[in-house]
């Protein structure tokens, strides 16, 4: 009905077209401006760092310089690191992160869902979960290294406990926030318990869960890196710890740079995932 | 009027009422530990195919009555019978248009409307064919692929209506379905509801706070007393001819007479409810 009103050809339609083109141009201009400003911030920050460091205004031993850092990464990439080739370090950390991210996410969603749906379970387990959550979980890492050794399992465990709680609380909240009317509506329309979960509760909670995945990937990375710091034989965290032990500031910064790039890429991936799973949130209004 | 009543009684003798509330009371325990009585001794029979509106002051337990019929919660005392059978759990013969939203925001119009059939085990192609008919019937033909957030309030109500009616419910529950719409859209939707309902044989249980809407739509208007412990205060038969035009029926002298009569009843309750509210808040 309303569409017909819109599709009536107005005498001023040509003006509308030119106006649209103008709006598009303006949007493009805005984008270009934002991008160039972002670039400017980068240039100013790294430029002044480089300048201060090469002119010895700040001590290059403690502060290094952007150029040295890039050169250091290049040397690692070409000649390998003390613990083997760079890609292996990267891969080890990445694998640990992904594993703990997935496991923490899956357990978080399962427990969050279970406690969200089941009142009794949430009443009984609620205080314990809060108690465990109150422990700074980084202190668990030494225990995990004692239990699981210097290899991958101890890092996955530490990443897992970090991600689990974030996803858990969000999944729990998401399930609790489901609109009562929508649940009732589905029940009247004949939904069984399983169908209710599939058609109503999970899609509704997904908004919460996916937004928690953004921050939880960062935490999975923290878990892996802290684990490698405390005791490991491979990985980017191990590399940073090694550099630190050798008073190699440039090495520490180089490790940090690789880590932050990894986190950026992962964040981009999660955003893609989010857009795919909750497409209905992004439709044109 | 008397002729109608005899027909009504004859009906109840031959077959059990579609909905029967027998001695219903509903109480809640407040967080403070006090018991709050919402409904007290409600007896009500709604035959098959009847359009019944229920009016009453705010907070008198209209929605609670609806959720008892829907089976969302059990009554504290008394029993709900659907076609003579005691209701246990969710009422599978009913569908409900809610005051807020029926449509699932993550589903397209098509998926929303076909949901009832899919949940009842129909395969996707069949369910979609049926849904397409209903979507056309409520005038949303070009919007099958749209998400609810892309539709206007009135259109979302149409989706809700199609979503409910596709499962061919014997009971259609409506909880102030049009109260959020502007007055013109509302009249359009009311006319549409009547048009579609007249083709079905569903009993309608319609909650509203708007007496004009209640009279314009219904075969029968029930007035509840102010809470706590609401009872049925009045039960009026509306013998205005059908089909009706909702926007114009209010100029009918018969309509005005009925309106005045019911309003006498309702006004006292609204005043009581208002005084109660002020008493509790001060």
Coordinates of C-alpha atoms in Angstrom, one line a residue:
Chain A
X1 CA 0.0 0.0 0.0
X2 CA 2.7 2.4 1.0
X3 CA 5.0 1.3 -1.8
X4 CA 2.5 2.5 -4.3
X5 CA 2.6 6.0 -3.0
X6 CA 6.4 6.0 -3.3
X7 CA 6.4 4.6 -6.8
X8 CA 4.3 7.5 -8.2
X9 CA 6.5 9.3 -10.6
X10 CA 6.8 12.9 -9.5
X11 CA 7.6 15.7 -11.8
X12 CA 10.7 16.5 -9.8
X13 CA 12.2 13.0 -10.1
X14 CA 15.2 14.3 -12.0
X15 CA 16.0 16.6 -9.1
X16 CA 15.7 13.6 -6.8
X17 CA 18.3 11.7 -8.8
X18 CA 20.8 14.5 -8.8
X19 CA 20.2 15.0 -5.1
X20 CA 20.9 11.3 -4.5
X21 CA 24.2 11.5 -6.4
X22 CA 25.1 14.5 -4.4
X23 CA 24.4 12.7 -1.1
X24 CA 26.5 9.8 -2.3
X25 CA 29.4 12.1 -3.1
X26 CA 29.1 13.7 0.3
X27 CA 29.2 10.3 2.0
X28 CA 32.3 9.4 0.0
X29 CA 34.0 12.7 1.0
X30 CA 33.3 12.0 4.6
X31 CA 34.8 8.6 4.4
X32 CA 38.0 9.9 2.7
X33 CA 38.3 12.6 5.4
X34 CA 38.0 10.0 8.2
X35 CA 40.5 7.7 6.6
X36 CA 43.1 10.4 6.0
X37 CA 42.7 11.6 9.6
X38 CA 43.3 8.1 10.9
X39 CA 46.4 7.8 8.7
X40 CA 47.6 11.2 9.9
X41 CA 47.4 10.0 13.6
X42 CA 49.5 7.0 12.6
X43 CA 52.1 9.1 10.8
X44 CA 52.4 11.6 13.6
X45 CA 52.7 9.0 16.4
X46 CA 55.2 6.7 14.7
X47 CA 57.0 9.7 13.1
X48 CA 57.6 11.5 16.3
X49 CA 58.6 8.2 18.0
X50 CA 61.2 7.6 15.2
X51 CA 62.4 11.2 15.4
X52 CA 62.8 11.2 19.2
X53 CA 64.5 7.8 19.2
X54 CA 67.0 8.5 16.3
X55 CA 67.9 11.8 17.8
X56 CA 68.6 10.1 21.2
X57 CA 66.0 12.4 22.9
X58 CA 64.6 9.1 24.3
X59 CA 66.9 6.2 25.0
X60 CA 66.6 3.8 22.0
X61 CA 67.8 1.0 24.4
X62 CA 64.6 1.3 26.4
X63 CA 62.1 2.7 23.8
X64 CA 63.4 1.3 20.5
X65 CA 62.0 2.8 17.4
X66 CA 59.4 1.9 14.8
X67 CA 61.9 1.3 12.1
X68 CA 64.0 -1.1 14.3
X69 CA 60.9 -3.0 15.3
X70 CA 59.9 -3.6 11.7
X71 CA 63.5 -4.6 10.9
X72 CA 63.4 -6.9 13.8
X73 CA 60.3 -8.6 12.6
X74 CA 61.8 -8.9 9.2
X75 CA 64.9 -10.6 10.6
X76 CA 62.7 -13.0 12.6
X77 CA 60.8 -13.8 9.5
X78 CA 63.9 -14.4 7.4
X79 CA 66.4 -15.9 9.8
X80 CA 64.0 -17.4 12.3
X81 CA 63.9 -16.8 16.1
X82 CA 65.6 -18.4 19.0
X83 CA 62.7 -20.8 19.2
X84 CA 62.5 -21.7 15.6
X85 CA 60.9 -20.0 12.6
X86 CA 58.5 -17.0 13.2
X87 CA 55.5 -18.6 11.5
X88 CA 55.7 -21.5 14.0
X89 CA 55.6 -19.1 17.0
X90 CA 52.7 -17.3 15.4
X91 CA 51.0 -20.5 14.6
X92 CA 51.4 -22.0 18.1
X93 CA 49.9 -18.9 19.7
X94 CA 47.2 -18.7 17.2
X95 CA 46.2 -22.3 17.6
X96 CA 46.1 -22.0 21.4
X97 CA 44.0 -18.9 21.1
X98 CA 41.5 -20.4 18.6
X99 CA 41.2 -23.6 20.6
X100 CA 40.6 -21.8 23.9
X101 CA 38.2 -19.4 22.2
X102 CA 36.2 -22.2 20.7
X103 CA 36.2 -24.4 23.8
X104 CA 35.5 -21.4 26.1
X105 CA 32.7 -20.3 23.8
X106 CA 31.1 -23.7 23.5
X107 CA 31.2 -24.4 27.2
X108 CA 30.1 -20.8 28.0
X109 CA 27.1 -21.1 25.7
X110 CA 26.1 -24.5 27.0
X111 CA 26.3 -23.6 30.7
X112 CA 24.8 -20.1 30.1
X113 CA 21.9 -21.7 28.2
X114 CA 21.4 -24.4 30.8
X115 CA 21.4 -22.0 33.8
X116 CA 19.4 -19.4 31.9
X117 CA 16.6 -21.9 31.2
X118 CA 16.7 -23.8 34.4
X119 CA 15.8 -21.7 37.4
X120 CA 16.8 -24.4 39.9
X121 CA 20.3 -24.9 38.4
X122 CA 21.0 -21.2 38.4
X123 CA 19.9 -20.9 42.0
X124 CA 22.1 -23.7 43.1
X125 CA 25.2 -23.0 41.0
X126 CA 24.9 -19.2 40.9
X127 CA 27.0 -18.4 44.0
X128 CA 29.8 -20.9 43.1
X129 CA 30.1 -19.4 39.6
X130 CA 30.3 -15.9 41.1
X131 CA 32.9 -17.1 43.5
X132 CA 35.1 -18.6 40.8
X133 CA 34.6 -15.6 38.7
X134 CA 35.9 -13.4 41.5
X135 CA 39.3 -15.1 41.4
X136 CA 41.8 -13.2 39.2
X137 CA 42.1 -16.0 36.7
X138 CA 45.6 -15.3 35.8
X139 CA 46.7 -16.8 39.1
X140 CA 45.4 -20.2 37.8
X141 CA 47.9 -20.3 35.0
X142 CA 50.8 -21.6 37.2
X143 CA 48.5 -24.4 38.4
X144 CA 47.6 -25.3 34.8
X145 CA 51.2 -25.4 33.9
X146 CA 51.8 -27.8 36.8
X147 CA 48.9 -29.9 35.8
X148 CA 49.2 -29.9 32.0
X149 CA 52.9 -29.2 31.4
X150 CA 54.7 -26.7 29.3
X151 CA 52.9 -27.6 26.0
X152 CA 49.7 -26.5 24.5
X153 CA 47.1 -27.9 26.9
X154 CA 48.1 -25.5 29.8
X155 CA 47.7 -22.5 27.5
X156 CA 44.4 -23.6 26.1
X157 CA 43.2 -24.2 29.7
X158 CA 44.2 -20.6 30.8
X159 CA 42.6 -19.1 27.7
X160 CA 39.5 -21.2 28.3
X161 CA 38.9 -20.0 31.9
X162 CA 39.2 -16.4 30.7
X163 CA 36.8 -16.7 27.8
X164 CA 34.3 -19.1 29.5
X165 CA 33.0 -16.6 32.0
X166 CA 32.5 -13.8 29.5
X167 CA 30.6 -15.9 27.1
X168 CA 28.8 -17.7 30.0
X169 CA 27.5 -14.5 31.6
X170 CA 26.4 -13.1 28.2
X171 CA 24.7 -16.3 27.2
X172 CA 22.9 -16.5 30.6
X173 CA 21.8 -12.9 30.3
X174 CA 20.7 -13.3 26.7
X175 CA 18.6 -16.3 27.6
X176 CA 17.1 -14.4 30.5
X177 CA 16.3 -11.4 28.4
X178 CA 14.2 -13.3 25.9
X179 CA 10.8 -11.5 25.4
X180 CA 8.2 -13.5 27.5
X181 CA 5.6 -12.7 24.9
X182 CA 7.6 -14.3 22.1
X183 CA 8.2 -17.4 24.2
X184 CA 4.5 -17.6 25.0
X185 CA 3.6 -17.0 21.3
X186 CA 5.8 -19.9 20.2
X187 CA 4.4 -22.2 22.8
X188 CA 0.9 -21.4 21.7
X189 CA 1.9 -22.0 18.1
X190 CA 2.9 -25.5 19.1
X191 CA 6.7 -25.3 19.9
X192 CA 8.2 -28.2 21.8
X193 CA 11.1 -27.5 24.2
X194 CA 13.7 -28.1 21.5
X195 CA 11.8 -26.0 18.9
X196 CA 11.5 -23.2 21.5
X197 CA 15.3 -23.2 21.9
X198 CA 15.9 -23.3 18.2
X199 CA 13.4 -20.7 17.0
X200 CA 13.2 -18.3 19.9
X201 CA 15.8 -18.6 22.7
X202 CA 19.0 -19.1 20.8
X203 CA 18.4 -16.5 18.1
X204 CA 17.4 -14.0 20.7
X205 CA 20.5 -14.8 22.9
X206 CA 22.8 -14.8 19.9
X207 CA 23.0 -11.0 19.9
X208 CA 24.4 -11.1 23.3
X209 CA 26.7 -14.0 22.7
X210 CA 28.2 -12.6 19.5
X211 CA 28.9 -9.3 21.1
X212 CA 30.7 -11.2 23.9
X213 CA 32.8 -13.1 21.4
X214 CA 34.4 -9.8 20.4
X215 CA 36.0 -9.2 23.8
X216 CA 36.4 -12.9 24.5
X217 CA 38.8 -13.4 21.6
X218 CA 41.0 -10.8 23.1
X219 CA 40.9 -12.7 26.4
X220 CA 41.7 -16.0 24.7
X221 CA 44.8 -14.3 23.3
X222 CA 45.7 -13.0 26.8
X223 CA 45.3 -16.5 28.3
X224 CA 47.6 -18.0 25.7
X225 CA 50.3 -15.3 25.9
X226 CA 50.3 -15.2 29.7
X227 CA 50.6 -19.0 29.7
X228 CA 53.6 -18.8 27.3
X229 CA 55.1 -16.1 29.5
X230 CA 55.1 -18.2 32.6
X231 CA 56.3 -21.4 31.0
X232 CA 56.6 -22.5 27.4
X233 CA 58.9 -23.6 24.7
X234 CA 57.2 -21.9 21.7
X235 CA 54.9 -19.1 20.9
X236 CA 54.8 -15.3 20.7
X237 CA 54.5 -14.9 24.5
X238 CA 57.6 -17.0 24.9
X239 CA 59.3 -14.9 22.3
X240 CA 58.5 -11.7 24.2
X241 CA 59.6 -13.3 27.5
X242 CA 62.9 -14.3 25.9
X243 CA 63.5 -10.9 24.5
X244 CA 62.7 -9.4 27.8
X245 CA 65.2 -11.7 29.5
X246 CA 67.9 -10.5 27.0
X247 CA 67.0 -6.8 27.6
X248 CA 65.9 -6.7 23.9
X249 CA 63.3 -4.0 23.9
X250 CA 62.9 -4.1 20.2
X251 CA 62.1 -7.8 20.4
X252 CA 59.4 -7.1 23.0
X253 CA 57.8 -4.4 20.9
X254 CA 58.0 -6.6 17.8
X255 CA 56.2 -9.4 19.6
X256 CA 53.6 -6.9 20.7
X257 CA 53.0 -5.6 17.2
X258 CA 52.5 -9.1 15.8
X259 CA 50.0 -9.8 18.7
X260 CA 48.0 -6.7 18.0
X261 CA 47.8 -7.4 14.3
X262 CA 46.5 -10.9 15.1
X263 CA 43.9 -9.4 17.4
X264 CA 42.8 -6.9 14.8
X265 CA 42.4 -9.7 12.2
X266 CA 40.4 -11.8 14.6
X267 CA 38.1 -9.0 15.5
X268 CA 37.4 -8.4 11.9
X269 CA 36.6 -12.1 11.5
X270 CA 34.2 -12.1 14.4
X271 CA 32.5 -9.0 13.0
X272 CA 32.0 -10.9 9.7
X273 CA 30.6 -13.9 11.7
X274 CA 28.3 -11.6 13.6
X275 CA 26.9 -10.0 10.4
X276 CA 26.2 -13.4 9.0
X277 CA 24.4 -14.8 12.1
X278 CA 22.3 -11.9 13.0
X279 CA 21.7 -10.5 9.5
X280 CA 18.3 -9.4 10.6
X281 CA 19.8 -6.7 12.8
X282 CA 21.6 -5.1 9.8
X283 CA 18.7 -4.9 7.4
X284 CA 17.9 -1.5 6.0
X285 CA 15.1 0.1 8.0
Chain B
X1 CA -32.4 -9.8 22.4
X2 CA -34.5 -12.5 24.0
X3 CA -34.4 -14.5 20.8
X4 CA -30.6 -14.4 20.8
X5 CA -30.5 -15.5 24.4
X6 CA -32.6 -18.6 23.7
X7 CA -30.3 -19.5 20.8
X8 CA -27.3 -19.1 23.1
X9 CA -28.8 -21.4 25.7
X10 CA -29.8 -24.0 23.2
X11 CA -26.2 -24.0 22.0
X12 CA -24.8 -24.6 25.5
X13 CA -27.1 -27.6 26.0
X14 CA -26.2 -29.4 22.8
X15 CA -22.4 -28.9 23.0
X16 CA -20.0 -27.8 25.7
X17 CA -18.8 -24.2 25.5
X18 CA -15.6 -23.5 23.7
X19 CA -14.1 -21.8 26.8
X20 CA -15.5 -22.3 30.2
X21 CA -14.0 -20.8 33.4
X22 CA -15.5 -22.4 36.5
X23 CA -15.0 -20.8 39.9
X24 CA -11.6 -19.3 38.9
X25 CA -9.4 -17.5 41.4
X26 CA -5.9 -16.4 40.9
X27 CA -3.5 -15.3 43.6
X28 CA 0.1 -14.2 43.5
X29 CA 2.6 -14.2 46.3
X30 CA 4.3 -10.8 46.4
X31 CA 8.0 -10.5 47.1
X32 CA 7.1 -9.1 50.5
X33 CA 5.3 -12.3 51.3
X34 CA 1.8 -10.9 51.1
X35 CA -0.8 -12.7 49.0
X36 CA -2.3 -10.6 46.2
X37 CA -5.6 -11.7 44.9
X38 CA -6.1 -10.9 41.2
X39 CA -9.3 -12.7 40.3
X40 CA -12.0 -14.1 42.5
X41 CA -14.7 -16.5 41.6
X42 CA -14.8 -15.9 37.9
X43 CA -17.5 -18.0 36.0
X44 CA -17.6 -17.5 32.3
X45 CA -18.8 -19.4 29.3
X46 CA -17.9 -18.5 25.7
X47 CA -19.5 -20.5 23.0
X48 CA -18.0 -21.5 19.7
X49 CA -17.6 -18.7 17.2
X50 CA -18.5 -15.9 19.6
X51 CA -16.6 -12.6 19.7
X52 CA -16.3 -11.6 23.4
X53 CA -14.6 -8.5 24.7
X54 CA -13.5 -8.0 28.2
X55 CA -13.2 -4.5 29.6
X56 CA -12.2 -3.2 33.1
X57 CA -10.0 -0.7 34.7
X58 CA -6.3 -0.9 34.5
X59 CA -4.8 -3.8 36.5
X60 CA -8.0 -5.5 37.1
X61 CA -6.8 -8.9 35.8
X62 CA -7.9 -8.9 32.2
X63 CA -4.5 -10.2 31.0
X64 CA -4.3 -12.7 33.8
X65 CA -7.6 -14.1 32.6
X66 CA -6.2 -14.4 29.1
X67 CA -3.1 -16.2 30.3
X68 CA -5.2 -18.7 32.2
X69 CA -7.2 -19.5 29.0
X70 CA -3.9 -19.7 27.1
X71 CA -2.6 -22.1 29.7
X72 CA 0.6 -20.0 30.4
X73 CA -0.2 -20.4 34.1
X74 CA -2.7 -22.5 36.1
X75 CA -5.4 -20.9 38.2
X76 CA -5.1 -21.0 42.0
X77 CA -8.6 -22.3 42.3
X78 CA -11.2 -23.5 39.9
X79 CA -10.8 -25.0 36.4
X80 CA -10.5 -24.0 32.8
X81 CA -12.4 -26.2 30.3
X82 CA -11.8 -26.0 26.6
X83 CA -14.6 -27.8 24.7
X84 CA -15.5 -29.6 27.9
X85 CA -11.9 -30.9 28.5
X86 CA -9.9 -29.6 31.4
X87 CA -7.0 -27.5 30.3
X88 CA -3.6 -28.8 31.2
X89 CA -0.5 -26.9 30.1
X90 CA -0.4 -24.6 27.0
X91 CA -3.7 -24.4 25.2
X92 CA -3.0 -25.9 21.7
X93 CA -6.3 -24.8 20.3
X94 CA -5.6 -21.1 20.9
X95 CA -3.4 -18.5 19.3
X96 CA -2.8 -15.0 20.7
X97 CA -2.1 -11.5 19.3
X98 CA -0.2 -9.7 22.0
X99 CA -0.1 -6.0 22.9
X100 CA 3.6 -5.7 22.0
X101 CA 5.1 -7.9 19.4
X102 CA 4.2 -11.3 18.0
X103 CA 6.6 -11.4 15.1
X104 CA 10.1 -12.8 15.7
X105 CA 12.5 -10.1 14.7
X106 CA 15.0 -12.6 13.3
X107 CA 12.5 -14.2 11.0
X108 CA 11.2 -12.8 7.7
X109 CA 7.5 -12.2 7.2
X110 CA 7.3 -15.5 5.4
X111 CA 9.1 -17.5 8.1
X112 CA 7.1 -15.7 10.8
X113 CA 3.8 -16.6 9.3
X114 CA 4.7 -20.2 8.3
X115 CA 6.2 -20.9 11.8
X116 CA 3.0 -22.4 13.3
X117 CA 2.7 -24.9 10.6
X118 CA 6.4 -25.7 10.6
X119 CA 6.3 -26.3 14.4
X120 CA 3.4 -28.7 13.8
X121 CA 5.5 -30.7 11.5
X122 CA 4.4 -29.5 8.0
X123 CA 7.2 -29.5 5.4
X124 CA 8.6 -26.2 4.3
X125 CA 7.1 -26.1 0.8
X126 CA 3.6 -26.8 2.0
X127 CA 3.9 -24.4 4.9
X128 CA 5.2 -21.6 2.7
X129 CA 2.4 -22.1 0.2
X130 CA -0.2 -21.8 2.9
X131 CA 1.7 -18.8 4.4
X132 CA 1.7 -17.1 1.0
X133 CA -2.1 -17.2 1.0
X134 CA -2.4 -15.8 4.5
X135 CA 0.2 -13.0 3.8
X136 CA -1.9 -12.0 0.7
X137 CA -5.0 -12.2 2.8
X138 CA -3.8 -9.6 5.2
X139 CA -2.4 -7.4 2.4
X140 CA 1.3 -7.9 2.7
X141 CA 1.9 -9.7 -0.6
X142 CA 5.1 -7.7 -1.5
X143 CA 6.7 -8.0 1.9
X144 CA 7.3 -11.7 2.3
X145 CA 11.0 -11.3 2.5
X146 CA 11.0 -8.3 4.9
X147 CA 12.0 -8.4 8.5
X148 CA 9.6 -7.1 11.1
X149 CA 11.9 -4.1 11.8
X150 CA 11.3 -3.0 8.2
X151 CA 7.5 -2.8 8.6
X152 CA 5.3 -0.3 10.2
X153 CA 3.3 -1.0 13.4
X154 CA 0.1 -1.7 11.5
X155 CA 1.9 -4.1 9.1
X156 CA 3.4 -5.9 12.1
X157 CA -0.1 -6.4 13.5
X158 CA -1.1 -7.9 10.1
X159 CA 1.8 -10.3 10.4
X160 CA 0.7 -11.2 13.9
X161 CA -2.8 -11.9 12.7
X162 CA -1.7 -14.1 9.8
X163 CA 0.7 -15.9 12.1
X164 CA -2.1 -16.8 14.5
X165 CA -4.8 -17.6 12.0
X166 CA -2.7 -19.9 9.8
X167 CA -2.9 -22.6 12.5
X168 CA -6.7 -22.3 12.3
X169 CA -7.1 -21.8 16.0
X170 CA -10.5 -22.5 17.6
X171 CA -9.8 -19.7 20.0
X172 CA -8.2 -16.4 19.1
X173 CA -6.9 -14.5 22.1
X174 CA -6.2 -10.8 21.7
X175 CA -4.5 -8.7 24.4
X176 CA -5.1 -5.0 23.6
X177 CA -3.7 -5.8 20.1
X178 CA -4.3 -2.4 18.5
X179 CA -3.7 -0.1 21.5
X180 CA -0.3 1.0 20.1
X181 CA -1.6 2.0 16.7
X182 CA -2.8 5.4 15.6
X183 CA -6.5 5.9 15.4
X184 CA -6.9 5.4 11.6
X185 CA -4.7 2.4 11.3
X186 CA -6.6 1.0 14.2
X187 CA -10.0 1.3 12.5
X188 CA -8.6 -0.3 9.4
X189 CA -7.2 -3.2 11.4
X190 CA -10.4 -3.6 13.3
X191 CA -12.4 -3.8 10.1
X192 CA -9.9 -6.3 8.7
X193 CA -10.0 -8.4 11.8
X194 CA -13.8 -8.6 11.6
X195 CA -13.7 -9.4 7.9
X196 CA -11.3 -12.2 8.4
X197 CA -12.9 -13.5 11.6
X198 CA -16.3 -13.7 9.9
X199 CA -14.8 -16.3 7.5
X200 CA -13.6 -18.5 10.4
X201 CA -15.5 -20.1 13.2
X202 CA -13.0 -19.0 15.9
X203 CA -14.1 -17.8 19.3
X204 CA -12.4 -14.5 20.1
X205 CA -11.4 -13.3 23.5
X206 CA -10.5 -9.7 23.1
X207 CA -9.0 -7.6 25.9
X208 CA -9.3 -3.8 25.6
X209 CA -9.6 -0.8 27.8
X210 CA -11.5 1.0 25.1
X211 CA -15.3 0.5 25.5
X212 CA -16.1 1.8 22.0
X213 CA -13.7 -0.7 20.4
X214 CA -15.2 -3.5 22.5
X215 CA -18.8 -2.7 21.5
X216 CA -18.0 -2.1 17.9
X217 CA -16.3 -5.5 17.5
X218 CA -18.1 -7.9 19.8
X219 CA -21.1 -10.1 20.2
X220 CA -20.7 -9.7 24.0
X221 CA -19.0 -7.4 26.4
X222 CA -17.9 -8.4 29.8
X223 CA -17.1 -5.9 32.5
X224 CA -14.7 -6.8 35.3
X225 CA -14.7 -5.0 38.7
X226 CA -11.6 -3.1 39.9
X227 CA -9.0 -5.3 41.5
X228 CA -7.8 -6.7 43.8
X229 CA -10.0 -9.7 43.6
X230 CA -11.8 -8.8 40.4
X231 CA -15.2 -10.4 39.6
X232 CA -17.5 -10.3 36.6
X233 CA -19.7 -7.2 37.1
X234 CA -21.7 -7.1 33.9
X235 CA -22.3 -9.3 30.9
X236 CA -23.8 -7.5 27.9
X237 CA -25.0 -8.9 24.6
X238 CA -24.4 -6.6 21.6
X239 CA -27.1 -7.3 19.1
X240 CA -25.9 -4.8 16.4
X241 CA -26.1 -6.3 12.9
X242 CA -23.1 -7.6 11.1
X243 CA -21.1 -7.0 8.9
X244 CA -20.2 -3.8 10.8
X245 CA -18.2 -0.8 9.9
X246 CA -16.1 0.0 12.9
X247 CA -15.5 3.7 12.1
X248 CA -19.2 4.5 11.5
X249 CA -21.0 2.2 13.9
X250 CA -20.5 4.6 16.8
X251 CA -23.0 7.0 15.2
X252 CA -25.7 4.4 15.4
X253 CA -28.3 5.3 18.1
X254 CA -28.4 1.6 19.2
X255 CA -24.6 1.7 19.7
X256 CA -24.9 4.9 21.8
X257 CA -27.6 3.3 24.0
X258 CA -25.5 0.3 24.7
X259 CA -22.4 2.4 25.3
X260 CA -24.2 4.5 27.9
X261 CA -25.6 1.4 29.6
X262 CA -22.2 -0.3 29.9
X263 CA -20.4 2.9 30.8
X264 CA -22.6 3.3 33.9
X265 CA -21.1 0.0 35.1
X266 CA -17.6 0.6 34.0
X267 CA -17.3 4.2 35.3
X268 CA -17.8 3.2 39.0
X269 CA -15.0 0.6 38.7
X270 CA -12.7 3.0 37.0
X271 CA -13.3 5.5 39.8
X272 CA -12.6 2.8 42.4
X273 CA -9.5 1.7 40.6
X274 CA -8.3 5.3 40.4
X275 CA -8.9 5.9 44.1
X276 CA -7.1 2.7 45.0
X277 CA -4.1 3.7 42.9
X278 CA -3.9 7.0 44.7
X279 CA -4.3 5.4 48.1
X280 CA -1.4 3.0 47.5
X281 CA 0.9 5.6 46.0
X282 CA 0.5 8.2 48.8

